[in-house]
Amino acid sequence: GFGQTFLACDRYLPGNPLCVIKQFSPQGFTPTALKTAQRLFELEAQTLYQLGTHPQIPALLAHFEQAGEFYLVQDYIPGDNLAVELAEAVSTDKGQADQYASSLLRDLLTTLAFVHQQGVIHRDIKPANIIRRSTDQKLVLIDFGAVKRLSAGTALSTISIGSPGYIAPE
């Protein structure tokens, strides 16, 4: 909620691959809020670095701070987010809703099982944070900015965070 996302071209790598740059601009934050923002930024970077080895999670390419702003650079995933796909599926109901939902869940749950095995809870799973990758039609889970880490099976103390309508009631 305090940044922007950009599509960029890495001109230093062969083929000039596309990447996503997330810019966090916490100007005007209180010192306490700034520390929280820095902690969440570092946690997202660490989490992407740890989980980015999975083929359905974007890899972290870089993260850094410059002039009081924080940047994450990660793989670009070509495709549409699930919000777009679900809107299209509802408007073109072909009578195969059960099969569609089952396929969608199987694909997504294998990624979530990996995330949970790594001691991470995403905390912001919603259609806009799931992309149907155009190259292989796999679902890719994005936006690890609200994660919670587990320590020996117990959640570490964190702030409450998530998207209205998708945040867990607890």
Backbone as ProteinMPNN parsed JSONL, in Angstrom:
{"seq_chain_A": "GFGQTFLACDRYLPGNPLCVIKQFSPQGFTPTALKTAQRLFELEAQTLYQLGTHPQIPALLAHFEQAGEFYLVQDYIPGDNLAVELAEAVSTDKGQADQYASSLLRDLLTTLAFVHQQGVIHRDIKPANIIRRSTDQKLVLIDFGAVKRLSAGTALSTISIGSPGYIAPE", "coords_chain_A": {"N_chain_A": [[0.793, -1.195, 0.0], [2.147, 1.162, -0.067], [3.658, 1.843, -2.319], [4.862, 1.382, -5.734], [4.6, -0.546, -8.781], [6.63, -1.628, -11.431], [7.211, -2.507, -14.857], [10.127, -3.623, -16.289], [13.095, -3.629, -18.365], [15.91, -5.62, -18.443], [18.79, -4.482, -19.385], [21.356, -5.344, -19.196], [21.632, -8.044, -19.27], [21.893, -10.915, -21.433], [19.657, -11.003, -24.153], [17.977, -9.201, -23.017], [15.957, -9.539, -20.79], [12.609, -9.202, -19.44], [11.616, -7.763, -16.325], [10.162, -7.324, -13.052], [9.831, -4.478, -11.081], [9.41, -3.588, -7.822], [8.696, -0.797, -6.069], [9.062, 0.645, -2.971], [7.909, 3.273, -1.14], [8.249, 4.732, 1.644], [7.899, 7.419, 2.654], [7.167, 9.99, 5.011], [6.325, 8.348, 7.022], [5.958, 7.425, 10.47], [8.688, 6.979, 12.804], [8.396, 4.396, 13.971], [6.58, 3.142, 12.234], [8.121, 3.216, 9.93], [10.213, 1.464, 10.588], [8.738, -0.885, 10.711], [7.902, -1.058, 8.03], [10.41, -1.373, 6.777], [11.144, -3.823, 7.886], [9.14, -5.511, 6.831], [9.727, -5.257, 4.112], [12.32, -6.41, 3.988], [11.635, -8.969, 4.844], [9.946, -9.816, 2.763], [11.806, -9.851, 0.649], [13.652, -11.806, 1.591], [11.934, -13.992, 1.709], [11.111, -14.306, -0.993], [13.61, -14.908, -2.068], [14.117, -17.354, -0.828], [11.876, -18.922, -1.649], [11.756, -18.625, -4.376], [12.904, -20.578, -5.933], [11.037, -22.372, -6.641], [9.09, -23.421, -9.398], [6.673, -22.072, -9.752], [6.673, -19.669, -8.498], [7.78, -16.354, -8.504], [11.234, -15.572, -9.066], [13.589, -13.901, -6.972], [15.529, -11.277, -8.096], [17.044, -9.094, -7.339], [17.488, -6.867, -4.541], [17.315, -3.721, -2.918], [18.138, -0.647, -1.182], [17.661, 2.776, -1.782], [18.116, 6.174, -1.496], [16.217, 6.391, 0.595], [14.15, 4.85, -0.342], [12.855, 1.621, -1.137], [13.624, -1.26, -3.069], [12.533, -4.08, -4.902], [13.483, -6.509, -7.182], [12.229, -8.713, -9.462], [11.448, -11.808, -11.236], [9.595, -11.416, -14.24], [6.324, -12.4, -14.871], [4.67, -13.451, -17.559], [1.297, -13.099, -18.48], [-2.192, -13.335, -17.453], [-3.819, -12.115, -14.5], [-5.634, -14.017, -12.058], [-8.036, -12.809, -11.436], [-8.907, -11.585, -13.78], [-9.195, -13.85, -15.4], [-11.173, -15.298, -13.973], [-13.361, -13.562, -14.155], [-13.823, -13.69, -16.898], [-14.435, -16.415, -17.094], [-16.815, -16.604, -15.666], [-18.483, -15.038, -17.24], [-18.626, -16.524, -19.548], [-19.848, -18.993, -19.005], [-19.507, -22.318, -19.334], [-20.619, -24.571, -18.382], [-18.831, -26.214, -17.104], [-17.908, -25.778, -14.545], [-17.212, -27.181, -12.165], [-15.089, -28.886, -12.958], [-13.259, -26.95, -13.818], [-12.805, -25.494, -11.412], [-11.714, -27.532, -9.819], [-9.361, -28.189, -11.227], [-8.021, -25.744, -11.09], [-7.639, -25.48, -8.297], [-6.036, -27.772, -7.744], [-3.669, -27.101, -9.102], [-2.894, -24.693, -7.816], [-2.771, -25.469, -5.096], [-0.584, -27.23, -4.92], [1.559, -25.492, -5.114], [1.093, -23.911, -2.85], [1.413, -25.858, -0.862], [4.174, -26.296, -1.018], [5.06, -23.72, -0.228], [4.104, -23.631, 2.423], [5.516, -25.803, 3.501], [7.981, -24.66, 3.655], [7.78, -23.09, 5.847], [6.262, -20.756, 5.648], [3.561, -18.474, 5.532], [1.37, -17.139, 3.259], [-0.691, -15.092, 3.383], [-2.085, -13.241, 1.771], [-3.668, -14.274, -0.291], [-5.384, -14.012, -3.179], [-7.398, -13.53, -6.125], [-6.08, -11.536, -7.697], [-3.434, -11.863, -7.031], [-2.52, -14.118, -8.212], [-1.231, -15.475, -11.082], [-1.961, -16.624, -14.311], [0.32, -18.154, -16.079], [1.314, -17.408, -19.302], [3.014, -18.899, -20.935], [2.986, -21.627, -20.183], [0.558, -22.124, -19.011], [0.396, -22.535, -16.263], [-0.386, -21.809, -12.804], [0.871, -19.045, -11.057], [2.034, -17.895, -8.021], [2.095, -14.729, -6.601], [3.336, -11.685, -5.003], [4.495, -11.469, -2.113], [4.424, -9.768, 0.043], [3.029, -9.696, 2.436], [3.684, -11.797, 4.062], [3.9, -14.314, 6.665], [6.172, -15.734, 8.846], [6.939, -18.974, 10.089], [8.12, -20.421, 13.072], [9.542, -23.233, 14.149], [7.031, -24.458, 13.864], [5.37, -22.593, 15.009], [3.745, -19.513, 14.741], [5.491, -16.497, 14.231], [5.39, -13.397, 15.988], [3.593, -10.85, 14.414], [2.364, -7.985, 12.574], [-1.12, -7.396, 11.871], [-2.225, -8.032, 8.631], [-3.297, -7.776, 5.21], [-5.603, -8.209, 2.432], [-8.737, -6.568, 2.3], [-11.644, -8.553, 2.47], [-10.34, -10.846, 1.818], [-8.625, -11.472, 3.881], [-7.803, -13.585, 6.596], [-10.102, -14.415, 9.221], [-9.048, -14.764, 11.787]], "CA_chain_A": [[0.0, 0.0, 0.0], [2.981, 2.364, -0.059], [4.638, 1.764, -3.395], [4.44, 1.199, -7.121], [5.201, -1.675, -9.478], [7.018, -1.265, -12.795], [7.761, -3.507, -15.753], [11.406, -3.088, -16.764], [13.919, -4.451, -19.234], [17.287, -5.696, -17.951], [19.635, -4.28, -20.56], [22.691, -5.877, -18.957], [21.623, -9.491, -19.484], [21.622, -11.309, -22.823], [18.245, -11.116, -24.49], [17.246, -8.117, -22.349], [14.707, -10.074, -20.24], [11.745, -8.325, -18.666], [11.54, -8.028, -14.895], [9.237, -6.472, -12.31], [10.461, -3.717, -10.004], [8.484, -3.076, -6.828], [9.294, 0.34, -5.374], [8.376, 0.987, -1.734], [8.238, 4.658, -0.795], [7.63, 4.985, 2.953], [8.069, 8.788, 3.128], [6.12, 10.482, 5.888], [6.0, 7.365, 8.051], [6.552, 7.635, 11.785], [9.844, 6.087, 12.946], [7.943, 3.024, 14.236], [6.011, 2.616, 10.99], [9.231, 3.031, 8.998], [10.881, 0.206, 10.971], [7.852, -1.976, 10.286], [7.99, -1.137, 6.569], [11.721, -1.944, 6.457], [11.109, -5.242, 8.27], [8.319, -6.212, 5.842], [10.493, -5.27, 2.863], [13.367, -7.434, 4.122], [10.977, -10.275, 4.923], [9.516, -10.191, 1.416], [13.007, -10.201, -0.123], [14.145, -13.101, 2.076], [10.968, -15.023, 1.34], [11.239, -14.546, -2.436], [14.89, -15.584, -2.3], [13.944, -18.737, -0.375], [10.832, -19.643, -2.371], [11.862, -18.398, -5.813], [13.398, -21.766, -6.632], [9.858, -23.114, -7.102], [8.748, -22.94, -10.748], [5.434, -21.301, -9.786], [6.884, -18.487, -7.664], [8.815, -15.552, -9.177], [12.544, -15.521, -8.412], [14.14, -12.601, -6.613], [16.735, -10.978, -8.869], [17.822, -8.12, -6.567], [16.758, -5.964, -3.653], [18.233, -2.699, -2.419], [17.584, 0.614, -0.708], [18.325, 3.938, -2.384], [17.467, 7.458, -1.191], [15.056, 6.199, 1.454], [13.151, 4.003, -0.979], [13.262, 0.223, -1.193], [13.316, -1.854, -4.373], [12.627, -5.516, -5.149], [13.474, -6.831, -8.607], [11.898, -10.136, -9.566], [11.043, -12.307, -12.549], [8.312, -11.027, -14.813], [5.509, -13.557, -15.243], [3.701, -13.037, -18.576], [-0.012, -13.734, -18.368], [-3.257, -12.571, -16.803], [-4.081, -12.565, -13.137], [-6.812, -14.869, -11.968], [-9.239, -11.967, -11.405], [-9.32, -11.442, -15.177], [-9.643, -15.173, -15.866], [-12.436, -15.657, -13.326], [-14.406, -12.713, -14.743], [-14.118, -14.261, -18.212], [-15.053, -17.723, -16.895], [-18.193, -16.383, -15.235], [-19.262, -14.487, -18.353], [-18.751, -17.524, -20.615], [-20.125, -20.243, -18.302], [-19.621, -23.419, -20.291], [-21.141, -25.736, -17.688], [-17.744, -27.049, -16.606], [-17.392, -25.058, -13.382], [-16.582, -28.111, -11.225], [-13.805, -29.301, -13.514], [-12.404, -25.761, -13.809], [-12.421, -25.218, -10.023], [-10.85, -28.626, -9.37], [-8.066, -28.015, -11.881], [-7.422, -24.54, -10.516], [-7.198, -25.781, -6.929], [-4.899, -28.713, -7.784], [-2.483, -26.36, -9.527], [-2.516, -23.732, -6.786], [-2.473, -26.113, -3.815], [0.77, -27.792, -4.915], [2.447, -24.371, -4.814], [0.89, -23.557, -1.44], [2.025, -26.895, -0.033], [5.601, -25.971, -0.994], [5.217, -22.508, 0.587], [3.897, -23.999, 3.828], [6.635, -26.663, 3.91], [9.122, -23.777, 3.908], [7.487, -22.317, 7.04], [5.764, -19.443, 5.249], [2.134, -18.296, 5.264], [1.284, -16.033, 2.305], [-1.609, -14.138, 4.005], [-2.803, -12.342, 0.858], [-4.05, -15.045, -1.476], [-6.582, -13.491, -3.821], [-7.24, -13.688, -7.576], [-5.119, -10.587, -8.279], [-2.081, -12.304, -6.696], [-2.276, -15.394, -8.894], [-1.134, -15.227, -12.518], [-1.939, -17.78, -15.227], [1.473, -17.899, -16.95], [0.92, -17.65, -20.692], [3.898, -19.848, -21.62], [2.655, -23.035, -19.889], [-0.77, -22.129, -18.386], [0.493, -22.831, -14.829], [-0.685, -20.706, -11.907], [2.048, -18.54, -10.353], [1.671, -17.118, -6.846], [2.933, -13.531, -6.504], [3.136, -10.714, -3.926], [4.792, -12.03, -0.8], [4.634, -8.64, 0.937], [2.272, -9.827, 3.679], [3.947, -13.135, 4.595], [4.189, -14.591, 8.073], [7.107, -16.855, 8.971], [6.72, -19.874, 11.208], [9.339, -20.869, 13.741], [9.27, -24.514, 14.809], [5.601, -24.714, 13.834], [4.633, -21.534, 15.679], [3.828, -18.234, 14.037], [6.176, -15.402, 14.888], [4.541, -12.232, 16.189], [3.626, -9.878, 13.323], [1.19, -7.129, 12.518], [-2.218, -7.907, 11.062], [-2.085, -7.469, 7.288], [-3.975, -8.529, 4.173], [-6.563, -7.468, 1.608], [-10.137, -6.707, 2.736], [-12.404, -9.553, 1.739], [-9.526, -12.061, 1.658], [-7.857, -11.7, 5.092], [-8.379, -14.597, 7.489], [-10.744, -13.759, 10.356], [-8.261, -14.837, 13.018]], "C_chain_A": [[0.839, 1.265, 0.0], [4.045, 2.303, -1.131], [3.995, 1.61, -4.758], [5.157, -0.01, -7.701], [5.442, -1.27, -10.931], [7.468, -2.498, -13.561], [9.017, -2.895, -16.353], [12.101, -4.105, -17.646], [15.341, -4.438, -18.677], [18.217, -5.644, -19.151], [21.037, -4.841, -20.389], [22.772, -7.389, -19.154], [21.348, -9.805, -20.949], [20.126, -11.489, -23.051], [17.38, -10.035, -23.856], [15.916, -8.589, -21.751], [13.923, -9.024, -19.459], [11.781, -8.739, -17.2], [10.548, -7.047, -14.275], [10.025, -5.782, -11.214], [9.356, -3.204, -9.1], [9.221, -1.998, -6.049], [8.433, 0.653, -4.15], [8.851, 2.362, -1.312], [7.585, 5.025, 0.538], [7.844, 6.397, 3.496], [6.872, 9.196, 3.981], [5.695, 9.494, 6.957], [6.594, 7.813, 9.382], [7.758, 6.711, 11.896], [9.442, 4.625, 13.189], [7.392, 2.386, 12.967], [7.107, 2.367, 9.96], [9.988, 1.749, 9.308], [10.049, -0.998, 10.548], [7.923, -2.161, 8.781], [9.309, -1.757, 6.137], [11.743, -3.438, 6.757], [10.299, -6.043, 7.251], [9.015, -6.307, 4.49], [11.563, -6.369, 2.909], [12.763, -8.836, 4.164], [10.5, -10.731, 3.555], [10.709, -10.605, 0.565], [13.544, -11.561, 0.294], [13.229, -14.234, 1.637], [11.047, -15.337, -0.154], [12.543, -15.271, -2.759], [14.764, -17.065, -1.946], [12.991, -19.521, -1.274], [10.956, -19.57, -3.887], [12.459, -19.53, -6.61], [12.238, -22.608, -7.163], [9.432, -22.554, -8.458], [7.48, -22.102, -10.824], [5.45, -20.14, -8.792], [7.977, -17.674, -8.34], [10.116, -15.531, -8.369], [12.922, -14.079, -8.096], [15.425, -12.402, -7.401], [17.64, -9.996, -8.132], [16.9, -7.424, -5.578], [17.755, -4.987, -3.06], [17.446, -1.491, -1.931], [18.368, 1.736, -1.353], [17.482, 5.173, -2.073], [16.183, 7.293, -0.383], [13.935, 5.399, 0.841], [13.728, 2.606, -1.132], [12.794, -0.387, -2.509], [13.497, -3.367, -4.33], [12.572, -5.707, -6.656], [13.242, -8.334, -8.7], [11.52, -10.497, -10.992], [9.704, -11.722, -12.957], [7.592, -12.297, -15.236], [4.487, -13.088, -16.275], [2.394, -13.811, -18.421], [-1.007, -12.81, -17.704], [-3.427, -13.055, -15.376], [-5.431, -13.268, -13.098], [-8.107, -14.057, -11.894], [-9.793, -11.794, -12.816], [-9.897, -12.764, -15.686], [-10.994, -15.549, -15.265], [-13.592, -14.829, -13.881], [-14.816, -13.259, -16.109], [-14.844, -15.596, -18.078], [-16.515, -17.583, -16.495], [-19.05, -15.906, -16.402], [-19.457, -15.491, -19.49], [-19.01, -18.903, -20.021], [-20.402, -21.367, -19.299], [-20.11, -24.705, -19.616], [-20.064, -26.662, -17.148], [-17.1, -26.431, -15.37], [-16.677, -25.983, -12.404], [-15.194, -28.537, -11.696], [-12.805, -28.149, -13.485], [-11.893, -25.489, -12.392], [-11.465, -26.278, -9.494], [-9.444, -28.495, -9.948], [-7.307, -26.826, -11.287], [-6.859, -24.824, -9.123], [-6.014, -26.742, -6.906], [-3.606, -27.985, -8.122], [-1.994, -25.434, -8.421], [-2.089, -24.41, -5.479], [-1.093, -26.779, -3.789], [1.792, -26.703, -4.607], [2.316, -23.979, -3.343], [1.474, -24.592, -0.501], [3.527, -26.642, 0.081], [5.861, -24.766, -0.085], [5.108, -22.854, 2.069], [4.999, -24.916, 4.35], [7.877, -25.848, 4.233], [8.888, -22.892, 5.133], [6.971, -20.923, 6.759], [4.247, -19.514, 5.057], [2.006, -17.041, 4.416], [0.457, -14.865, 2.844], [-2.293, -13.152, 3.066], [-3.136, -13.068, -0.444], [-5.392, -14.52, -1.961], [-6.349, -13.593, -5.322], [-6.202, -12.755, -8.194], [-3.665, -10.982, -7.999], [-1.745, -13.689, -7.246], [-2.296, -15.111, -10.395], [-1.137, -16.555, -13.269], [-0.832, -17.486, -16.232], [1.14, -18.317, -18.372], [1.78, -18.7, -21.38], [3.533, -21.305, -21.379], [1.303, -23.212, -19.192], [-0.759, -22.521, -16.905], [0.126, -21.59, -14.026], [0.573, -20.338, -11.131], [1.564, -17.631, -9.226], [2.637, -15.946, -6.708], [2.608, -12.754, -5.23], [3.258, -11.341, -2.543], [5.053, -10.933, 0.231], [3.919, -8.748, 2.268], [2.568, -11.144, 4.391], [4.131, -13.142, 6.104], [5.102, -15.798, 8.082], [6.736, -17.675, 10.187], [8.069, -20.286, 11.777], [8.986, -22.109, 14.539], [7.763, -24.76, 14.936], [4.754, -23.645, 14.494], [4.812, -20.23, 14.92], [4.577, -17.223, 14.871], [5.212, -14.225, 15.003], [4.712, -11.25, 15.033], [2.411, -8.982, 13.425], [0.128, -7.793, 11.669], [-2.162, -7.227, 9.699], [-2.818, -8.353, 6.293], [-4.944, -7.64, 3.41], [-7.97, -7.651, 2.139], [-10.88, -7.692, 1.844], [-11.648, -10.856, 1.569], [-8.734, -12.4, 2.93], [-8.576, -12.703, 5.985], [-8.987, -13.921, 8.727], [-9.922, -13.797, 11.639], [-7.199, -13.769, 13.038]], "O_chain_A": [[0.279, 2.359, 0.063], [5.197, 2.665, -0.894], [2.778, 1.694, -4.918], [6.187, -0.445, -7.185], [4.589, -0.66, -11.574], [8.039, -3.422, -12.984], [8.981, -1.778, -16.867], [11.743, -5.283, -17.671], [15.914, -3.37, -18.461], [18.408, -6.642, -19.847], [21.83, -4.82, -21.331], [23.866, -7.95, -19.2], [20.651, -9.052, -21.629], [19.426, -12.067, -22.22], [16.182, -9.96, -24.128], [14.857, -8.104, -22.151], [14.491, -8.089, -18.896], [11.953, -9.915, -16.878], [10.151, -6.065, -14.904], [10.798, -6.421, -10.499], [8.469, -2.475, -9.544], [10.257, -2.264, -5.439], [7.232, 0.896, -4.269], [10.049, 2.592, -1.146], [6.483, 5.573, 0.555], [7.962, 6.558, 4.711], [5.733, 8.81, 3.719], [4.782, 9.785, 7.73], [7.615, 8.5, 9.412], [7.844, 5.739, 11.145], [10.085, 3.715, 12.664], [7.697, 1.233, 12.66], [7.027, 1.406, 9.195], [10.367, 1.02, 8.391], [10.585, -2.005, 10.086], [7.996, -3.291, 8.298], [9.33, -2.583, 5.225], [12.289, -4.226, 5.985], [10.714, -7.13, 6.847], [8.904, -7.321, 3.8], [11.688, -7.159, 1.973], [13.313, -9.774, 3.589], [10.633, -11.906, 3.215], [10.638, -11.597, -0.161], [13.86, -12.387, -0.562], [13.693, -15.304, 1.241], [11.049, -16.506, -0.541], [12.573, -16.146, -3.624], [15.249, -17.927, -2.679], [13.275, -20.667, -1.622], [10.337, -20.357, -4.603], [12.519, -19.46, -7.838], [12.431, -23.457, -8.033], [9.417, -21.337, -8.645], [7.223, -21.478, -11.853], [4.409, -19.69, -8.312], [9.007, -18.233, -8.718], [10.092, -15.479, -7.139], [12.614, -13.16, -8.855], [16.311, -13.257, -7.377], [18.862, -10.05, -8.276], [15.683, -7.396, -5.758], [18.885, -5.351, -2.736], [16.26, -1.334, -2.222], [19.592, 1.666, -1.461], [16.284, 5.207, -2.354], [15.186, 7.967, -0.641], [12.867, 5.276, 1.441], [14.941, 2.431, -1.243], [11.71, -0.073, -3.002], [14.483, -3.872, -3.794], [11.716, -5.134, -7.33], [13.965, -9.125, -8.095], [11.301, -9.63, -11.838], [8.802, -11.553, -12.137], [8.178, -13.167, -15.881], [3.531, -12.399, -15.919], [2.398, -15.03, -18.253], [-0.708, -11.649, -17.426], [-3.214, -14.228, -15.068], [-6.255, -13.12, -14.0], [-9.169, -14.565, -12.254], [-11.005, -11.848, -13.023], [-10.952, -12.791, -16.319], [-11.866, -16.061, -15.968], [-14.693, -15.35, -14.057], [-16.001, -13.291, -16.444], [-15.759, -15.886, -18.849], [-17.359, -18.362, -16.938], [-20.202, -16.316, -16.542], [-20.36, -15.324, -20.31], [-18.442, -19.888, -20.492], [-21.406, -21.354, -20.011], [-20.029, -25.789, -20.195], [-20.365, -27.794, -16.769], [-15.89, -26.545, -15.171], [-15.636, -25.611, -11.863], [-14.242, -28.544, -10.916], [-11.634, -28.35, -13.163], [-10.697, -25.278, -12.189], [-10.507, -25.953, -8.792], [-8.455, -28.671, -9.236], [-6.108, -26.905, -11.02], [-5.729, -24.445, -8.816], [-5.081, -26.547, -6.128], [-2.57, -28.225, -7.501], [-0.8, -25.401, -8.125], [-1.142, -23.963, -4.831], [-0.491, -26.88, -2.72], [2.781, -26.955, -3.919], [3.32, -23.743, -2.67], [1.985, -24.237, 0.561], [4.091, -26.764, 1.169], [6.78, -24.793, 0.734], [5.93, -22.416, 2.874], [5.38, -24.819, 5.516], [8.732, -26.293, 4.999], [9.713, -22.028, 5.43], [7.21, -20.002, 7.54], [3.721, -20.477, 4.498], [2.486, -15.98, 4.814], [0.907, -13.723, 2.751], [-3.03, -12.287, 3.541], [-2.918, -12.553, -1.541], [-6.396, -14.575, -1.252], [-5.204, -13.732, -5.752], [-5.508, -13.152, -9.13], [-2.757, -10.485, -8.664], [-0.803, -14.341, -6.794], [-3.271, -14.569, -10.915], [-0.414, -17.486, -12.915], [-1.012, -16.669, -17.135], [0.731, -19.452, -18.613], [1.318, -19.338, -22.326], [3.737, -22.143, -22.257], [0.941, -24.329, -18.822], [-1.817, -22.812, -16.347], [0.297, -20.464, -14.492], [1.263, -21.214, -10.608], [0.779, -16.71, -9.454], [3.853, -16.138, -6.698], [1.71, -13.128, -4.477], [2.268, -11.69, -1.901], [5.811, -11.136, 1.179], [4.186, -7.945, 3.162], [1.785, -11.57, 5.24], [4.466, -12.132, 6.724], [4.833, -16.785, 7.397], [6.274, -17.139, 11.194], [9.037, -20.474, 11.04], [8.216, -22.039, 15.497], [7.282, -25.21, 15.975], [3.531, -23.774, 14.537], [5.922, -19.894, 14.507], [4.339, -17.096, 16.072], [4.307, -14.088, 14.181], [5.833, -10.86, 14.705], [1.536, -9.195, 14.264], [0.433, -8.654, 10.843], [-2.064, -6.003, 9.611], [-2.946, -9.558, 6.512], [-5.085, -6.455, 3.714], [-8.374, -8.781, 2.409], [-10.756, -7.66, 0.62], [-12.245, -11.873, 1.213], [-8.219, -13.512, 3.044], [-9.8, -12.674, 6.112], [-8.427, -12.944, 9.225], [-10.093, -12.932, 12.498], [-6.436, -13.675, 13.999]]}, "name": "protein", "num_of_chains": 1, "seq": "GFGQTFLACDRYLPGNPLCVIKQFSPQGFTPTALKTAQRLFELEAQTLYQLGTHPQIPALLAHFEQAGEFYLVQDYIPGDNLAVELAEAVSTDKGQADQYASSLLRDLLTTLAFVHQQGVIHRDIKPANIIRRSTDQKLVLIDFGAVKRLSAGTALSTISIGSPGYIAPE"}
